[in-house]
Amino acid sequence: MDYRPLLNASKLPDVKTTIFTTVGNLAKEHNAIDLSQGFPNFEAEEELKSLVTKAMREGHNQYAPMQGYYGLREQISEKIESLHNRKYHPESEITVTVGATEAIFTAITAFVGKGDEVIVIKPAYDCYEPAIIVNGGKPVYVQLDAPNFKIDWTAFQRKITDKTKMVIINTPHNPSGTILSKWDMEQLEAILKPTNIILLSDEVYEHIIFDEQTHESASRFPDLAQRSFVCASFGKTFHVTGWKIGYCAAPSELMAEFRKVHQFAVFCVDHPVQRALAEYLKNPSHYLDLNNFYQEKRDFFLNGIKSSKFKFKPTQGTYFQLLDYTNISLEEDEVIGKRLITQNSLASIPISSFNVNNRNDYMLRFCFAKKQETLEQAIEILCSL
Ligand SMILES: Cc1ncc(COP(=O)(O)O)c(C=O)c1O
C-alpha cells in the first residue's frame, strides 16, 4: 500500500497536534501544575453521579432517542425559556449532542459546503476551522486586539460577502474571557438582518459570568434566534467535561437539517447520563450558583498574583484568565510558556495558537477551574517570576 497519494490529498493538511495535547504532554513529563487545559481538577457533585448510577441500575442502558431523551429536552427548553424568554420546542428544536464540539461540527457540516465563507472571530477556540475546511468551506477572519478583544462591528461587516454562509461567535469568549454585551448583540442582529446568514453561537460558558453581568444569549434576540444554532455544554456547567454531553437549540427548519447529520454521525448520546441530567436540571441552583462559585476562584487567583509582575484585566466570563508577561520577557509566548513548564513546573496555554498567523500578544492563558491548593501553588510560582 502506497499511502503517499492519500496523504498528499489530505483534507486537513494544516491540522497538527493541538496545542492542548502538546502542552499537556510536556506538563505531565515535568510533573507541572497544569493550568493549561480547560477542565476542573475537582470532583462533580455526588448527587449527579448517583443519578447516573441510578439510571443505569434502572435499566436505561440502551440507545436513547436520536434527538435526545425527551425528559432532558423538556428541561433544557424550560431552562432557556426561564433565562432568555425564548421557547424552543423540545420535540423539534432541541437536540442533545456529544458535547458542544459535536453540535458545532454538525451545524457546520449541515450547512457549509464548497466555496462557502464562514466568519470566525480570532482568537478562536480550535474546533471551528477544521470543521469548516473539511466541508470545503473557507474561514474568513476577524482578528481582535489585546487587551480588550472588542469586536469592531464596522470591520466585521466589511468581511461579509455574497458567499458568507455562517458567522461563528463565542460568548463568554475563550481565551480572552470577554463577553458580548446587549449592544454588541444588537449590532450583530442589525448587520445580519438583511441576509440569510446562519449564526452559530458557541455559549459553552453561559453559566460562568462575573460581576453581576448578564449572559446575552443569541436566543434573546428575535432576529438572531431565528437564524441561530445555540450550542451549550453540560461538561463545562457541571464539572464533567469527560462525559462529553451538550446540546443545540435552533428553529425547527434549521434543526431538521442538523438532525440529518447528527443521526448518521453519532445517532444518539449516552442514555443514563441524559436521564441523570434531566433530574439534576430540575434544581436551577445547580447551574445558577456557578457564577459565584467561579467568581470566588477568579478573585482568589487574581488577589494572589496582585503583587506579581503579570498585568491583567479581570476576566468577565469563562474559567480562563489571560496574563500579560511583558514586564518579565518579550519572548514569543510559546517560548516563555514552555520555559514555565520545564523550569517552573507550571503549565498554561500560549494564546498565539488561537490567533491569525499565530500573532504573539505576549499573553498566556491560565485555567482557574482548579482546587484551592492547586491555585495556591500556581500563585506562588507566578509571584516568584
Ligand atoms: C469555546 C469552546 N467551545 C466548545 C468547547 C467544547 O465543549 P465540549 O467539551 O462540550 O465539546 C470548548 C471546550 O473547551 C470551548 O472552550
Coordinates of C-alpha atoms and ligand atoms in Angstrom, one line a residue:
M1 CA 0.0 0.0 0.0
D2 CA 1.4 3.4 -1.0
Y3 CA 0.0 5.9 1.5
R4 CA 1.6 9.0 -0.2
P5 CA -1.1 9.8 -2.7
L6 CA -3.7 9.5 0.0
L7 CA -1.8 11.7 2.5
N8 CA -0.9 14.2 -0.2
A9 CA -4.6 14.7 -0.7
S10 CA -5.3 15.2 3.0
K11 CA -8.5 17.1 3.6
L12 CA -6.9 18.8 6.6
P13 CA -3.2 19.3 5.5
D14 CA -2.6 22.1 8.1
V15 CA -4.0 20.4 11.1
K16 CA -1.3 19.4 13.6
T17 CA -1.4 18.0 17.1
T18 CA -3.3 20.6 19.1
I19 CA -1.5 23.0 21.5
F20 CA -3.5 21.4 24.3
T21 CA -2.0 17.9 23.7
T22 CA 1.5 19.3 23.2
V23 CA 1.4 21.4 26.4
G24 CA -0.5 18.7 28.4
N25 CA 2.2 16.1 27.5
L26 CA 5.0 18.4 28.4
A27 CA 3.3 19.3 31.7
K28 CA 3.0 15.6 32.6
E29 CA 6.6 14.9 31.6
H30 CA 7.7 17.7 34.0
N31 CA 5.1 17.0 36.7
A32 CA 4.0 20.6 36.3
I33 CA 0.9 22.1 37.9
D34 CA -1.5 22.1 35.0
L35 CA -3.5 25.3 34.4
S36 CA -3.4 24.8 30.7
Q37 CA -6.4 22.7 29.5
G38 CA -9.9 23.9 30.4
F39 CA -11.2 21.3 32.8
P40 CA -11.7 21.2 36.6
N41 CA -9.4 19.1 38.8
F42 CA -12.1 18.8 41.4
E43 CA -15.0 16.3 41.5
A44 CA -18.5 16.7 40.2
E45 CA -21.4 16.7 42.7
E46 CA -22.1 13.3 44.3
E47 CA -25.8 13.8 43.6
L48 CA -25.2 14.0 39.8
K49 CA -23.0 10.9 39.8
S50 CA -25.6 9.0 41.9
L51 CA -28.3 9.9 39.4
V52 CA -26.2 8.3 36.6
T53 CA -25.8 5.1 38.7
K54 CA -29.5 5.1 39.4
A55 CA -30.3 5.5 35.7
M56 CA -28.0 2.6 34.9
R57 CA -29.5 0.4 37.6
E58 CA -33.0 1.2 36.4
G59 CA -32.0 -0.2 33.0
H60 CA -31.5 2.8 30.8
N61 CA -28.6 1.3 29.1
Q62 CA -29.7 1.0 25.5
Y63 CA -29.8 3.6 22.8
A64 CA -31.5 6.9 23.7
P65 CA -33.8 8.5 21.1
M66 CA -31.8 10.1 18.2
Q67 CA -32.8 13.7 19.3
G68 CA -32.1 13.0 22.9
Y69 CA -34.1 11.8 25.9
Y70 CA -37.4 13.8 25.8
G71 CA -37.3 14.5 29.5
L72 CA -33.9 16.1 29.2
R73 CA -35.0 18.2 26.1
E74 CA -38.0 19.4 28.2
Q75 CA -35.7 20.5 31.0
I76 CA -33.4 22.3 28.5
S77 CA -36.4 24.0 26.9
E78 CA -37.6 25.2 30.3
K79 CA -34.1 26.4 31.3
I80 CA -33.7 28.5 28.1
E81 CA -37.3 29.9 28.4
S82 CA -36.8 30.9 32.1
L83 CA -33.4 32.5 31.4
H84 CA -33.8 34.1 28.0
N85 CA -37.6 34.2 27.4
R86 CA -37.5 32.2 24.2
K87 CA -39.4 29.0 23.7
Y88 CA -37.7 26.2 21.9
H89 CA -40.0 23.2 21.4
P90 CA -38.4 20.1 22.9
E91 CA -39.8 17.9 20.1
S92 CA -38.4 19.8 17.1
E93 CA -35.9 22.5 18.3
I94 CA -33.5 20.9 20.8
T95 CA -31.0 18.1 20.2
V96 CA -28.7 16.5 22.8
T97 CA -25.2 16.2 21.4
V98 CA -21.8 14.7 22.2
G99 CA -20.6 17.8 23.8
A100 CA -20.7 21.2 22.2
T101 CA -18.0 20.0 19.8
E102 CA -20.4 17.7 18.1
A103 CA -23.1 20.4 18.0
I104 CA -20.6 22.8 16.3
F105 CA -19.3 20.2 13.8
T106 CA -22.8 19.1 13.0
A107 CA -24.2 22.6 12.4
I108 CA -21.3 23.4 10.2
T109 CA -21.5 20.2 8.2
A110 CA -25.2 20.5 7.7
F111 CA -24.9 23.9 6.0
V112 CA -21.4 24.8 4.9
G113 CA -20.3 23.4 1.5
K114 CA -17.7 24.1 -1.1
G115 CA -16.8 27.7 -1.5
D116 CA -18.9 28.9 1.4
E117 CA -17.4 31.5 3.6
V118 CA -17.7 31.4 7.4
I119 CA -16.7 34.3 9.6
V120 CA -14.5 33.3 12.5
I121 CA -13.6 35.8 15.2
K122 CA -10.0 35.3 16.3
P123 CA -8.6 34.4 18.8
A124 CA -10.8 31.4 18.4
Y125 CA -11.3 28.0 20.1
D126 CA -9.7 25.5 17.8
C127 CA -12.6 23.2 16.6
Y128 CA -14.3 25.7 14.3
E129 CA -11.8 26.0 11.4
P130 CA -11.2 22.2 10.7
A131 CA -14.9 21.7 10.6
I132 CA -15.3 24.5 8.0
I133 CA -12.3 23.3 5.9
V134 CA -13.2 19.6 5.9
N135 CA -16.6 20.6 4.5
G136 CA -15.0 22.6 1.7
G137 CA -15.7 26.0 3.3
K138 CA -13.4 28.9 3.8
P139 CA -12.8 30.6 7.2
V140 CA -12.8 34.4 6.9
Y141 CA -11.1 36.0 9.9
V142 CA -11.9 39.0 12.1
Q143 CA -8.9 39.4 14.4
L144 CA -9.5 41.1 17.8
D145 CA -6.8 43.0 19.5
A146 CA -5.5 42.7 23.1
P147 CA -6.1 43.7 25.8
N148 CA -9.8 44.5 25.2
F149 CA -10.7 42.0 22.5
K150 CA -13.7 44.0 21.4
I151 CA -15.4 43.4 18.1
D152 CA -15.2 46.4 15.7
W153 CA -18.6 45.8 14.0
T154 CA -17.8 48.1 11.1
A155 CA -14.7 46.0 10.3
F156 CA -16.8 42.8 10.9
Q157 CA -19.5 44.0 8.4
R158 CA -16.8 44.5 5.7
K159 CA -16.0 40.8 5.8
I160 CA -19.5 39.8 4.7
T161 CA -19.8 38.9 1.1
D162 CA -22.4 37.1 -1.0
K163 CA -20.6 33.9 -0.2
T164 CA -20.9 34.2 3.6
K165 CA -23.0 31.3 4.8
M166 CA -22.3 31.4 8.5
V167 CA -20.9 33.5 11.3
I168 CA -19.5 32.0 14.5
I169 CA -19.5 33.8 17.8
N170 CA -18.4 32.7 21.2
T171 CA -19.6 34.4 24.4
P172 CA -18.2 34.3 27.1
H173 CA -15.1 34.1 25.0
N174 CA -12.3 31.5 25.2
P175 CA -9.5 32.5 25.5
S176 CA -10.0 36.3 26.3
G177 CA -12.7 36.0 28.9
T178 CA -14.6 38.9 27.3
I179 CA -18.4 38.8 26.9
L180 CA -20.6 40.2 24.1
S181 CA -22.9 42.9 25.6
K182 CA -26.5 43.6 24.7
W183 CA -25.2 46.4 22.4
D184 CA -22.8 44.0 20.7
M185 CA -25.6 41.5 20.0
E186 CA -27.8 44.3 18.7
Q187 CA -25.1 45.4 16.2
L188 CA -24.8 41.8 15.1
E189 CA -28.5 41.5 14.7
A190 CA -28.7 44.7 12.6
I191 CA -25.9 43.5 10.4
L192 CA -27.3 40.0 9.8
K193 CA -31.0 41.1 9.4
P194 CA -31.0 41.8 5.6
T195 CA -29.1 38.5 5.0
N196 CA -29.7 34.7 5.0
I197 CA -26.6 34.1 7.1
I198 CA -26.7 31.5 9.8
L199 CA -25.4 32.3 13.2
L200 CA -23.5 29.6 15.2
S201 CA -23.4 30.9 18.8
D202 CA -21.0 28.9 21.0
E203 CA -22.3 29.6 24.5
V204 CA -20.5 26.8 26.4
Y205 CA -19.5 29.2 29.3
E206 CA -23.1 30.6 29.5
H207 CA -23.2 30.0 33.3
I208 CA -19.7 31.3 34.1
I209 CA -20.1 35.1 34.0
F210 CA -19.0 37.5 36.7
D211 CA -19.6 40.8 38.4
E212 CA -23.4 40.6 38.1
Q213 CA -23.3 40.8 34.3
T214 CA -25.8 39.0 32.1
H215 CA -25.2 36.4 29.5
E216 CA -26.6 37.8 26.3
S217 CA -27.5 34.6 24.5
A218 CA -28.4 34.7 20.8
S219 CA -31.7 33.3 21.8
R220 CA -32.7 36.6 23.5
F221 CA -32.7 38.5 20.2
P222 CA -35.6 37.7 17.9
D223 CA -33.9 38.1 14.6
L224 CA -30.7 36.3 15.8
A225 CA -32.7 33.5 17.3
Q226 CA -34.5 32.7 14.0
R227 CA -31.1 32.1 12.3
S228 CA -29.1 30.7 15.2
F229 CA -27.7 27.4 16.4
V230 CA -27.1 28.0 20.1
C231 CA -24.6 25.4 21.4
A232 CA -24.0 24.5 25.0
S233 CA -22.0 22.1 27.2
F234 CA -23.0 20.2 30.3
G235 CA -19.4 19.3 30.7
K236 CA -18.5 22.9 31.4
T237 CA -21.5 23.6 33.6
F238 CA -21.5 20.5 35.8
H239 CA -17.7 19.8 36.0
V240 CA -18.0 16.7 33.9
T241 CA -16.0 17.5 30.7
G242 CA -15.2 13.8 30.3
W243 CA -18.9 13.0 29.8
K244 CA -18.9 14.9 26.5
I245 CA -22.5 15.9 26.6
G246 CA -24.1 19.1 25.4
Y247 CA -27.0 20.4 23.3
C248 CA -28.0 22.6 20.5
A249 CA -31.1 24.7 20.1
A250 CA -32.4 26.1 16.8
P251 CA -35.6 26.9 15.0
S252 CA -37.2 23.7 13.7
E253 CA -36.4 24.3 10.0
L254 CA -32.7 24.6 10.8
M255 CA -32.8 21.8 13.4
A256 CA -34.3 19.3 10.9
E257 CA -31.2 19.7 8.7
F258 CA -28.9 19.5 11.7
R259 CA -30.5 16.2 12.7
K260 CA -29.9 14.7 9.3
V261 CA -26.2 14.9 10.0
H262 CA -26.4 14.1 13.8
Q263 CA -28.4 11.0 13.0
F264 CA -25.6 9.5 10.9
A265 CA -22.6 10.9 12.7
V266 CA -23.5 9.6 16.2
F267 CA -27.2 8.7 16.1
C268 CA -27.6 9.3 19.9
V269 CA -25.9 10.3 23.1
D270 CA -25.1 8.4 26.3
H271 CA -28.5 7.4 27.7
P272 CA -28.1 7.1 31.5
V273 CA -26.2 10.4 31.6
Q274 CA -29.2 12.1 29.8
R275 CA -31.6 10.6 32.4
A276 CA -29.4 11.9 35.2
L277 CA -29.1 15.4 33.8
A278 CA -32.9 15.6 33.3
E279 CA -33.3 15.1 37.0
Y280 CA -30.4 17.3 38.0
L281 CA -31.6 20.3 35.9
K282 CA -34.9 20.4 37.9
N283 CA -33.0 22.3 40.5
P284 CA -31.9 25.6 38.8
S285 CA -29.4 26.4 41.6
H286 CA -27.2 23.7 40.1
Y287 CA -26.4 26.0 37.3
L288 CA -27.3 29.4 38.7
D289 CA -24.8 29.1 41.5
L290 CA -21.9 28.5 39.1
N291 CA -21.2 32.3 38.6
N292 CA -20.4 32.8 42.3
F293 CA -18.5 29.5 42.6
Y294 CA -16.1 30.5 39.8
Q295 CA -16.0 34.2 40.7
E296 CA -14.6 33.2 44.1
K297 CA -11.9 31.2 42.3
R298 CA -11.1 34.1 39.9
D299 CA -10.9 36.6 42.7
F300 CA -8.7 34.3 44.8
F301 CA -6.3 33.7 41.9
L302 CA -6.2 37.4 40.9
N303 CA -5.7 38.6 44.5
G304 CA -2.9 36.1 44.9
I305 CA -1.0 37.4 41.9
K306 CA -1.6 41.1 42.6
S307 CA 2.0 41.6 43.6
S308 CA 3.4 39.6 40.7
K309 CA 4.9 41.2 37.6
F310 CA 2.0 40.0 35.4
K311 CA -0.5 42.5 34.1
F312 CA -4.2 41.5 33.6
K313 CA -7.8 42.7 33.2
P314 CA -10.1 40.5 35.4
T315 CA -11.8 38.0 33.1
Q316 CA -15.6 38.7 32.7
G317 CA -16.6 35.1 31.9
T318 CA -15.2 31.6 31.4
Y319 CA -12.8 30.0 33.8
F320 CA -9.7 31.4 31.9
Q321 CA -7.6 34.3 32.8
L322 CA -5.1 35.9 30.4
L323 CA -1.9 37.2 31.9
D324 CA 0.4 39.7 30.1
Y325 CA 4.0 38.9 30.7
T326 CA 5.7 41.9 29.1
N327 CA 7.2 43.0 32.4
I328 CA 9.0 39.7 32.6
S329 CA 10.0 38.9 29.0
L330 CA 9.4 40.0 25.4
E331 CA 9.9 36.5 24.0
E332 CA 7.4 34.5 22.0
D333 CA 4.6 33.2 24.1
E334 CA 5.4 29.6 23.1
V335 CA 9.0 30.1 24.4
I336 CA 8.0 31.5 27.7
G337 CA 5.1 29.1 28.1
K338 CA 7.5 26.1 27.5
R339 CA 10.1 27.5 30.0
L340 CA 7.4 28.0 32.6
I341 CA 6.7 24.3 32.4
T342 CA 10.2 23.0 32.2
Q343 CA 11.8 25.3 34.7
N344 CA 9.0 26.4 37.0
S345 CA 6.6 23.5 36.7
L346 CA 3.6 25.5 35.8
A347 CA 1.6 24.9 32.5
S348 CA -0.5 27.4 30.7
I349 CA -1.6 27.9 27.1
P350 CA 0.2 30.4 24.8
I351 CA -2.6 32.3 23.0
S352 CA -0.8 32.8 19.8
S353 CA -2.1 29.4 18.8
F354 CA -5.7 31.0 18.7
N355 CA -4.7 34.0 16.6
V356 CA -4.4 34.6 12.9
N357 CA -0.9 33.8 11.7
N358 CA -0.1 32.8 15.3
R359 CA 0.3 36.5 16.2
N360 CA 2.0 36.9 19.6
D361 CA 0.0 39.0 22.1
Y362 CA 2.5 38.4 24.9
M363 CA -0.2 36.6 26.9
L364 CA -0.6 33.2 28.5
R365 CA -4.0 31.7 29.3
F366 CA -4.5 30.2 32.8
C367 CA -7.4 28.0 33.7
F368 CA -8.6 28.6 37.3
A369 CA -11.1 25.8 37.4
K370 CA -8.8 24.2 40.0
K371 CA -8.8 23.2 43.7
Q372 CA -7.7 25.8 46.2
E373 CA -4.4 24.1 46.8
T374 CA -3.6 23.9 43.1
L375 CA -4.3 27.7 42.7
E376 CA -2.1 28.4 45.8
Q377 CA 0.8 26.5 44.2
A378 CA 0.3 28.3 40.9
I379 CA 0.2 31.7 42.6
E380 CA 3.4 31.0 44.5
I381 CA 5.2 30.2 41.2
L382 CA 3.7 33.2 39.4
C383 CA 4.8 35.6 42.2
S384 CA 8.3 34.2 42.1
L385 CA 8.9 35.2 38.5
Ligands
LIG1 C1 -15.3 27.8 23.4 C2 -15.4 26.4 23.5 N1 -16.4 25.8 22.7 C3 -16.6 24.4 22.7 C4 -15.9 23.6 23.6 C5 -16.1 22.2 23.6 O1 -17.1 21.8 24.5 P1 -17.4 20.2 24.8 O2 -16.3 19.7 25.7 O3 -18.8 20.2 25.4 O4 -17.4 19.5 23.5 C6 -14.9 24.2 24.4 C7 -14.1 23.3 25.3 O5 -13.1 23.7 25.8 C8 -14.7 25.6 24.4 O6 -13.8 26.2 25.2

